[in-house]
Structures are given as C-alpha cells and as structure tokens.
Short mmCIF file of C-alpha atoms and ligand atoms in Angstrom, two decimals:
data_model
loop_
_atom_site.label_atom_id
_atom_site.label_comp_id
_atom_site.label_asym_id
_atom_site.label_seq_id
_atom_site.Cartn_x
_atom_site.Cartn_y
_atom_site.Cartn_z
CA UNK A 132 -30.29 1.02 -39.52
CA UNK A 133 -32.02 2.72 -36.62
CA UNK A 134 -29.99 5.20 -34.66
CA UNK A 135 -28.53 3.54 -31.55
CA UNK A 136 -29.81 4.26 -28.06
CA UNK A 137 -26.98 5.88 -26.11
CA UNK A 138 -26.74 5.72 -22.32
CA UNK A 139 -24.21 8.00 -20.64
CA UNK A 140 -23.30 6.58 -17.24
CA UNK A 141 -22.01 9.08 -14.68
CA UNK A 142 -20.93 7.97 -11.19
CA UNK A 143 -21.44 10.80 -8.70
CA UNK A 144 -20.14 11.10 -5.19
CA UNK A 145 -20.86 14.38 -3.44
CA UNK A 146 -21.04 16.21 -6.74
CA UNK A 147 -23.75 18.79 -5.98
CA UNK A 148 -21.38 21.59 -7.03
CA UNK A 149 -20.87 20.30 -10.57
CA UNK A 150 -24.12 18.48 -11.35
CA UNK A 151 -26.09 21.50 -12.67
CA UNK A 152 -23.35 22.34 -15.17
CA UNK A 153 -22.76 18.67 -16.08
CA UNK A 154 -26.47 18.30 -16.73
CA UNK A 155 -26.53 21.33 -19.03
CA UNK A 156 -23.53 20.17 -21.04
CA UNK A 157 -24.65 16.56 -21.38
CA UNK A 158 -28.12 17.74 -22.31
CA UNK A 159 -26.70 19.92 -25.07
CA UNK A 160 -24.59 17.03 -26.42
CA UNK A 161 -27.51 14.58 -26.40
CA UNK A 162 -29.83 17.10 -28.08
CA UNK A 163 -27.36 17.85 -30.84
CA UNK A 164 -26.60 14.16 -31.49
CA UNK A 165 -30.32 13.40 -31.65
CA UNK A 166 -30.95 16.24 -34.06
CA UNK A 167 -28.07 14.98 -36.25
CA UNK A 168 -29.76 11.59 -36.29
CA UNK A 169 -26.68 9.95 -34.79
CA UNK A 170 -28.43 8.59 -31.72
CA UNK A 171 -31.98 7.62 -30.92
CA UNK A 172 -34.40 9.98 -29.23
CA UNK A 173 -34.58 7.44 -26.39
CA UNK A 174 -30.97 8.07 -25.41
CA UNK A 175 -30.37 9.17 -21.84
CA UNK A 176 -27.94 10.11 -19.11
CA UNK A 177 -27.86 7.72 -16.17
CA UNK A 178 -26.50 9.28 -12.99
CA UNK A 179 -25.36 6.82 -10.34
CA UNK A 180 -25.41 8.31 -6.87
CA UNK A 181 -22.69 6.56 -4.90
CA UNK A 182 -24.13 7.06 -1.41
CA UNK A 183 -23.51 10.82 -1.30
CA UNK A 184 -24.52 12.56 1.89
CA UNK A 185 -25.02 15.94 0.20
CA UNK A 186 -27.65 17.18 -2.22
CA UNK A 187 -26.59 14.96 -5.14
CA UNK A 188 -29.55 12.56 -5.10
CA UNK A 189 -32.27 15.24 -4.71
CA UNK A 190 -30.71 17.00 -7.71
CA UNK A 191 -30.70 13.81 -9.79
CA UNK A 192 -34.36 13.23 -8.86
CA UNK A 193 -35.20 16.74 -9.92
CA UNK A 194 -33.52 16.31 -13.32
CA UNK A 195 -35.34 13.04 -13.84
CA UNK A 196 -38.68 14.70 -13.15
CA UNK A 197 -38.16 17.89 -15.07
CA UNK A 198 -36.06 16.81 -18.06
CA UNK A 199 -36.54 14.27 -20.77
CA UNK A 200 -33.26 12.42 -21.06
CA UNK A 201 -32.27 11.92 -17.44
CA UNK A 202 -32.37 8.76 -15.33
CA UNK A 203 -30.82 7.94 -11.96
CA UNK A 204 -29.73 5.08 -9.77
CA UNK A 205 -29.35 5.57 -6.04
CA UNK A 206 -26.90 3.18 -4.39
CA UNK A 207 -27.60 2.27 -0.78
CA UNK A 208 -24.14 3.31 0.40
CA UNK A 209 -20.77 4.51 -0.84
CA UNK A 210 -19.08 1.68 -2.73
CA UNK A 211 -16.40 3.60 -4.60
CA UNK A 212 -16.02 4.84 -8.15
CA UNK A 213 -15.38 1.48 -9.86
CA UNK A 214 -18.31 -0.29 -8.21
CA UNK A 215 -20.63 2.65 -8.81
CA UNK A 216 -19.63 2.66 -12.47
CA UNK A 217 -20.19 -1.08 -12.74
CA UNK A 218 -23.63 -0.70 -11.11
CA UNK A 219 -24.52 1.84 -13.78
CA UNK A 220 -23.17 -0.23 -16.69
CA UNK A 221 -24.94 -3.37 -15.41
CA UNK A 222 -28.21 -1.51 -15.14
CA UNK A 223 -28.12 0.07 -18.60
CA UNK A 224 -26.72 -2.90 -20.50
CA UNK A 225 -30.13 -4.22 -21.58
CA UNK A 226 -31.57 -0.77 -22.06
CA UNK A 227 -29.21 0.71 -24.61
CA UNK A 228 -27.12 -0.09 -27.70
CA UNK A 229 -24.06 1.82 -26.56
CA UNK A 230 -22.96 3.17 -23.20
CA UNK A 231 -20.42 5.87 -22.49
CA UNK A 232 -18.96 6.22 -19.01
CA UNK A 233 -17.73 9.61 -17.89
CA UNK A 234 -16.88 11.31 -14.59
CA UNK A 235 -19.23 13.92 -13.22
CA UNK A 236 -16.57 16.58 -12.79
CA UNK A 237 -16.35 17.69 -16.46
CA UNK A 238 -12.61 16.98 -16.67
CA UNK A 239 -13.26 14.91 -19.76
CA UNK A 240 -14.36 16.75 -22.87
CA UNK A 241 -18.01 15.93 -23.60
CA UNK A 242 -17.62 17.18 -27.17
CA UNK A 243 -15.81 14.02 -28.26
CA UNK A 244 -18.89 11.92 -27.47
CA UNK A 245 -19.95 12.50 -31.08
CA UNK A 246 -16.58 11.19 -32.33
CA UNK A 247 -16.95 8.12 -30.12
CA UNK A 248 -20.36 7.38 -31.61
CA UNK A 249 -18.90 7.79 -35.10
CA UNK A 250 -16.21 5.23 -34.35
CA UNK A 251 -18.92 2.89 -33.11
CA UNK A 252 -20.76 3.33 -36.40
CA UNK A 253 -17.51 2.45 -38.16
CA UNK A 254 -17.48 -0.89 -36.38
CA UNK A 255 -15.66 -0.40 -33.08
CA UNK A 256 -17.05 -2.04 -29.96
CA UNK A 257 -14.89 -0.09 -27.55
CA UNK A 258 -13.67 3.48 -27.95
CA UNK A 259 -11.25 4.90 -25.38
CA UNK A 260 -11.14 8.56 -24.51
CA UNK A 261 -7.44 9.39 -24.22
CA UNK A 262 -5.97 12.62 -22.84
CA UNK A 263 -3.60 14.41 -25.16
CA UNK A 264 -1.58 15.80 -22.28
CA UNK A 265 -1.73 16.05 -18.55
CA UNK A 266 -0.80 19.69 -18.26
CA UNK A 267 -3.76 20.51 -16.07
CA UNK A 268 -2.75 17.89 -13.52
CA UNK A 269 -0.20 18.64 -10.84
CA UNK A 270 3.41 17.50 -11.36
CA UNK A 271 2.89 14.94 -8.64
CA UNK A 272 -0.28 13.46 -10.12
CA UNK A 273 1.27 13.34 -13.61
CA UNK A 274 4.34 11.47 -12.49
CA UNK A 275 2.61 9.08 -10.12
CA UNK A 276 0.23 8.23 -12.96
CA UNK A 277 3.12 7.59 -15.35
CA UNK A 278 4.96 5.50 -12.75
CA UNK A 279 1.82 3.51 -12.08
CA UNK A 280 1.26 2.86 -15.77
CA UNK A 281 4.84 1.65 -16.24
CA UNK A 282 4.60 -0.57 -13.18
CA UNK A 283 1.38 -2.11 -14.50
CA UNK A 284 3.05 -2.74 -17.86
CA UNK A 285 5.99 -4.46 -16.21
CA UNK A 286 3.56 -6.65 -14.29
CA UNK A 287 1.97 -7.71 -17.56
CA UNK A 288 -1.32 -5.81 -17.17
CA UNK A 289 -2.62 -4.36 -20.41
CA UNK A 290 -3.97 -0.85 -20.07
CA UNK A 291 -4.24 2.23 -22.24
CA UNK A 292 -1.92 5.07 -21.26
CA UNK A 293 -3.65 8.34 -20.30
CA UNK A 294 -7.04 6.73 -20.44
CA UNK A 295 -9.19 6.79 -17.33
CA UNK A 296 -12.77 5.60 -17.35
CA UNK A 297 -14.06 7.74 -20.19
CA UNK A 298 -15.03 5.23 -22.86
CA UNK A 299 -17.73 3.95 -25.15
CA UNK A 300 -18.80 0.32 -25.05
CA UNK A 301 -21.20 -1.45 -27.34
CA UNK A 302 -23.98 -3.60 -26.01
CA UNK A 303 -22.11 -6.84 -26.60
CA UNK A 304 -18.98 -5.47 -24.92
CA UNK A 305 -21.16 -4.56 -21.91
CA UNK A 306 -22.64 -8.06 -21.87
CA UNK A 307 -19.18 -9.56 -21.88
CA UNK A 308 -17.96 -7.16 -19.19
CA UNK A 309 -20.81 -8.31 -16.96
CA UNK A 310 -19.36 -11.84 -17.07
CA UNK A 311 -16.42 -10.63 -15.05
CA UNK A 312 -17.73 -11.18 -11.58
CA UNK A 313 -14.69 -10.22 -9.58
CA UNK A 314 -15.16 -8.17 -6.46
CA UNK A 315 -11.86 -6.26 -6.66
CA UNK A 316 -12.76 -4.19 -9.64
CA UNK A 317 -10.30 -2.45 -11.91
CA UNK A 318 -12.44 -1.84 -14.96
CA UNK A 319 -9.79 -0.25 -17.14
CA UNK A 320 -7.71 -3.41 -16.84
CA UNK A 321 -10.62 -5.68 -17.77
CA UNK A 322 -11.86 -3.82 -20.84
CA UNK A 323 -8.72 -4.51 -22.94
CA UNK A 324 -9.20 -8.23 -22.13
CA UNK A 325 -12.54 -8.26 -23.94
CA UNK A 326 -10.66 -8.29 -27.21
CA UNK A 327 -13.13 -6.52 -29.46
CA UNK A 328 -12.18 -3.97 -32.05
CA UNK A 329 -11.12 -0.80 -30.30
CA UNK A 330 -10.06 2.71 -31.17
CA UNK A 331 -9.22 5.95 -29.36
CA UNK A 332 -10.41 9.52 -29.49
CA UNK A 333 -8.16 12.27 -28.12
CA UNK A 334 -9.08 15.29 -26.04
CA UNK A 335 -7.61 17.86 -23.69
CA UNK A 336 -8.34 17.18 -20.09
CA UNK A 337 -9.63 20.18 -18.19
CA UNK A 338 -9.43 21.05 -14.52
CA UNK A 339 -12.17 19.79 -12.27
CA UNK A 340 -15.11 22.15 -12.85
CA UNK A 341 -15.98 22.52 -9.17
CA UNK A 342 -15.71 20.61 -5.92
CA UNK A 343 -12.75 18.51 -4.80
CA UNK A 344 -11.09 15.38 -6.11
CA UNK A 345 -12.56 12.30 -4.47
CA UNK A 346 -9.28 10.49 -4.98
CA UNK A 347 -6.90 11.60 -2.26
CA UNK A 348 -3.41 10.07 -2.22
CA UNK A 349 -4.35 7.16 0.04
CA UNK A 350 -7.24 6.14 -2.22
CA UNK A 351 -5.02 6.45 -5.30
CA UNK A 352 -2.44 4.22 -3.68
CA UNK A 353 -5.07 1.60 -2.82
CA UNK A 354 -6.40 1.81 -6.35
CA UNK A 355 -2.91 1.14 -7.71
CA UNK A 356 -2.38 -1.85 -5.42
CA UNK A 357 -5.80 -3.21 -6.40
CA UNK A 358 -4.99 -2.74 -10.06
CA UNK A 359 -1.82 -4.77 -9.80
CA UNK A 360 -2.95 -7.51 -7.46
CA UNK A 361 -6.20 -8.05 -9.36
CA UNK A 362 -4.40 -8.76 -12.60
CA UNK A 363 -1.03 -10.15 -11.89
CA UNK A 364 0.59 -12.87 -9.80
CA UNK A 365 4.01 -11.60 -10.81
CA UNK A 366 4.77 -10.13 -7.36
CA UNK A 367 4.66 -13.71 -6.03
CA UNK A 368 7.20 -14.74 -8.63
CA UNK A 369 9.40 -11.90 -7.46
CA UNK A 370 9.49 -13.50 -4.01
CA UNK A 371 10.50 -16.80 -5.56
CA UNK A 372 13.24 -15.15 -7.59
CA UNK A 373 14.45 -13.28 -4.54
CA UNK A 374 14.76 -16.66 -2.79
CA UNK A 375 16.93 -17.94 -5.63
CA UNK A 376 19.13 -14.85 -5.38
CA UNK A 377 19.50 -15.44 -1.64
CA UNK A 378 20.62 -19.03 -2.22
CA UNK A 379 23.14 -17.75 -4.75
CA UNK A 380 24.42 -15.24 -2.20
CA UNK A 381 24.59 -18.06 0.37
CA UNK A 382 26.83 -19.94 -2.02
CA UNK A 383 29.17 -16.96 -2.42
CA UNK A 384 29.16 -16.41 1.35
CA UNK A 385 30.00 -20.09 1.77
CA UNK A 386 33.13 -19.69 -0.32
CA UNK A 387 34.08 -16.48 1.45
CA UNK A 388 33.57 -17.85 4.97
CA UNK A 389 35.43 -21.06 4.14
CA UNK A 390 38.31 -18.94 2.90
CA UNK A 391 38.29 -16.84 6.09
CA UNK A 392 37.99 -20.01 8.21
CA UNK A 393 40.97 -21.68 6.57
CA UNK A 394 43.00 -18.51 6.89
CA UNK A 395 42.06 -18.50 10.56
CA UNK A 396 40.57 -15.01 10.31
CA UNK A 397 37.07 -16.04 11.38
CA UNK A 398 35.78 -15.78 14.95
CA UNK A 399 34.40 -19.13 16.06
CA UNK A 400 30.68 -19.48 15.41
CA UNK A 401 30.59 -16.75 12.75
CA UNK A 402 30.97 -19.10 9.77
CA UNK A 403 28.02 -21.30 10.65
CA UNK A 404 25.87 -18.34 11.74
CA UNK A 405 26.33 -16.25 8.62
CA UNK A 406 25.86 -19.27 6.36
CA UNK A 407 22.65 -20.37 8.02
CA UNK A 408 21.18 -16.87 7.85
CA UNK A 409 21.56 -16.60 4.07
CA UNK A 410 20.70 -20.19 3.35
CA UNK A 411 17.59 -20.40 5.53
CA UNK A 412 16.32 -16.99 4.34
CA UNK A 413 16.70 -18.20 0.77
CA UNK A 414 14.86 -21.43 1.52
CA UNK A 415 12.08 -19.55 3.32
CA UNK A 416 11.60 -17.13 0.44
CA UNK A 417 11.51 -19.96 -2.09
CA UNK A 418 8.94 -21.83 -0.01
CA UNK A 419 6.84 -18.68 0.30
CA UNK A 420 7.10 -18.21 -3.46
CA UNK A 421 5.92 -21.77 -4.10
CA UNK A 422 2.97 -21.40 -1.72
CA UNK A 423 2.23 -18.02 -3.31
CA UNK A 424 2.19 -19.61 -6.75
CA UNK A 425 -0.60 -21.95 -5.59
CA UNK A 426 -2.49 -19.15 -3.91
CA UNK A 427 -2.18 -17.22 -7.17
CA UNK A 428 -3.75 -20.17 -9.00
CA UNK A 429 -6.58 -20.34 -6.46
CA UNK A 430 -7.05 -16.61 -6.89
CA UNK A 431 -7.44 -16.78 -10.65
CA UNK A 432 -9.78 -19.78 -10.34
CA UNK A 433 -11.94 -18.02 -7.77
CA UNK A 434 -12.29 -15.00 -10.01
CA UNK A 435 -13.86 -17.32 -12.60
CA UNK A 436 -13.21 -14.96 -15.47
CA UNK A 437 -14.60 -15.98 -18.83
CA UNK A 438 -12.04 -18.11 -20.70
CA UNK A 439 -12.71 -16.66 -24.09
CA UNK A 440 -14.85 -14.16 -25.86
CA UNK A 441 -16.33 -14.95 -29.25
CA UNK A 442 -16.18 -12.16 -31.76
CA UNK A 443 -18.15 -13.89 -34.55
CA UNK A 444 -19.09 -17.41 -35.65
CA UNK A 445 -19.38 -18.71 -39.20
CA UNK A 446 -21.58 -21.79 -39.13
CA UNK A 447 -21.26 -24.72 -41.55
CA UNK A 448 -23.96 -24.79 -44.27
CA UNK A 449 -26.11 -27.52 -42.70
CA UNK A 450 -26.44 -25.49 -39.51
CA UNK A 451 -27.69 -22.42 -41.25
CA UNK A 452 -31.38 -21.70 -40.87
N1 UDP B 785 -16.70 8.86 -7.37
C1 UDP B 785 -17.64 7.93 -6.94
N2 UDP B 785 -17.46 7.31 -5.72
C2 UDP B 785 -16.37 7.59 -4.92
C3 UDP B 785 -15.40 8.51 -5.40
C4 UDP B 785 -15.59 9.13 -6.62
O1 UDP B 785 -18.62 7.65 -7.62
O2 UDP B 785 -16.27 7.01 -3.84
C5 UDP B 785 -16.91 9.52 -8.69
C6 UDP B 785 -16.84 11.03 -8.66
O3 UDP B 785 -18.09 11.59 -8.35
C7 UDP B 785 -16.40 11.36 -10.08
C8 UDP B 785 -15.54 10.16 -10.44
O4 UDP B 785 -15.86 9.13 -9.52
O5 UDP B 785 -17.49 11.40 -10.97
C9 UDP B 785 -14.06 10.47 -10.42
O6 UDP B 785 -13.68 11.07 -9.19
P1 UDP B 785 -12.73 12.33 -9.11
O7 UDP B 785 -13.02 13.26 -10.23
O8 UDP B 785 -12.86 12.91 -7.74
O9 UDP B 785 -11.30 11.67 -9.30
P2 UDP B 785 -10.01 12.30 -10.02
O10 UDP B 785 -10.47 12.80 -11.36
O11 UDP B 785 -9.54 13.37 -9.14
O12 UDP B 785 -9.07 11.15 -10.13
MG1 MG B 786 -11.87 14.03 -11.75
#
C-alpha cells in the first residue's frame, strides 16, 4: 500500500506571533514521517487564514513560496474557528487520504501526529487527540469546560471529554462530514455521529506558545449555547415539563386555597387570583412546550443531516463484478 497523503489543517486568526514556530514544528513532524515512510511525500500543511487583519496571510504566502509542504487558504472575512476549520477540511478532502486538524497556537502536542497516523494504519477512521490533564488551563477554564461537558451529556449530545478539535479523519470520514450542511457548526459534536471506528491518543496540553486566546468568555459562552442548541431539543422538553409541574402546583394550591376559603381565612378575591396565576402559567408553558416541539422538528428537518452512514456493504453474488 502506498503511504497516505496527510493534510494538516490549521485555522489561524491573528496568529503572526506563533506561525513561525508552528511552521518549524509541523515541518519537522512532516519531514520525519515522510522519512519513516509513514506518509507520502505529497503531504502538506494547509493554513486557513480566518480573515486576520495582521501579518498572518503574508506569512502563509511566504511559507507557501519558500517551503515544500505548505499550502494556504485565505478566507474573505472572519467566520470563526469552526467555519474556518470546515473550510479547510472541505478544501483538502479530495486532495488527501487523511486530514489532521490542529490549532495554530501549539497547545496540542504535534508529536502525537505519528501515533494518530499509526492508528489510522490499524484501521481507524477517526482518531481523537485527548488531553491527559488540564493543569495548564486556569481553574476557571477547567471547571467551565467540565461543566459544559456534563451539561452536553445531560442534553444527550455525544462528545469526547477533554478533546477539542485536534483529530485525524480519514478521507471517507471527511466525505461524510461534508454531508452535514448545517450553518451552526459544532464539529466536535458531529464527528461522533459519523459512527466509524475511532480511537484516542493522549497528550499533555501546553500553554499557548504566544499571542492571546481568541476565545474570550463571551465567545466561549456562545460556543456552548451553539453546541447545545445545535444538537438537542431537550431544552424545549424542559419547558413542557415545567408546565406540567406548574399544573401540579396549581392543583396543590387549589386544595390549600379551598381549605383557607372554607375556614374563612382567605381575603376575598385571593383564592381565584392565586389559582388562575398558577393554572394559566402552567397552561402557557405547556402550550409553549408543544409549539417548541414542532419547531424542534422543523429545525432537525431543515438541518437535513444524513440519515445514515454506511460503513461497508457486502453484495450478493450476482451483483459482484
Ligand atoms: N481561530 C480562528 N478564528 C477565530 C478564532 C480563533 O480561526 O475567529 C483559531 C485560532 O487561530 C486558533 C484556534 O482557532 O488556531 C483556537 O483558538 P484559541 O487557541 O485562541 O482558543 P483556545 O485554545 O484559547 O480555546
Ligand atoms: Mg488555544
């Protein structure tokens, strides 16, 4: 079997401070894998410039001109990490056998790329890079990430804990990923849905090499909301259930107010007022829940995700060539 062509996709937004070092390290990894015969000599790094206003694109152009294994895509404006990554994966999917996505900031250990390729050779279509610990992250980031992961789990979204967007995907996994046409992208939620054979490699996550995080708190929060609402209609069911609870409370309040009324302890007007508040709120919430359920259905239809993903087909004898 010929060695596979590897494409390393790196989204970059205002990364001029780290790009020279990233380029050196990725270059070294590619060279060593080529000399081991693990990947083809046509393998390359594909930088995706996500509308940076700094020197990122001129740098990428320079690497493309002066080095062998470097390619670049320049997006017309800033579209965010997930979209930039998707742009890169879409572009390389017909021009490689395997693609690895990695951030530009060198937080993920490039030395496990070799292990990822090995797992691919062993038959995996998707290999997740998973952090062993989060010691280099702040207490706040660690705990918000854990909370977010647990919340996602409870909403029924499959995702791999401590895995960001550092992963290997085979060509057919990339093809299948490109069938997910949704606009609100949360790639790490989609990949587990592909259903191919997967495995993990573990590494220590380092500090950002240089520059600043492009994910301030507000962006992280939006990302979390996107992650949940793109994959789950459970929040709508919560509204419905809340409505049921309200009706139950209305029933208890009914008994209580009747008791007070009979005992003569109630001020006139209070009984009917308090009852209608609980009862109508309950009815309103239930109605909202029902409407939400339909909107949820429309939402999943509009996303038009593929219904299934074929792993392999064994044809009957007469259909064989
Ligand atoms: N990034 C991007 N577009 C953006 C924001 C970030 O392409 O609008 C890239 C960024 O250059 C980096 C990756 O996404 O390669 C992850 O960003 P960052 O390291 O700042 O996030 P953190 O690791 O702090 O969550
Ligand atoms: Mg980072």
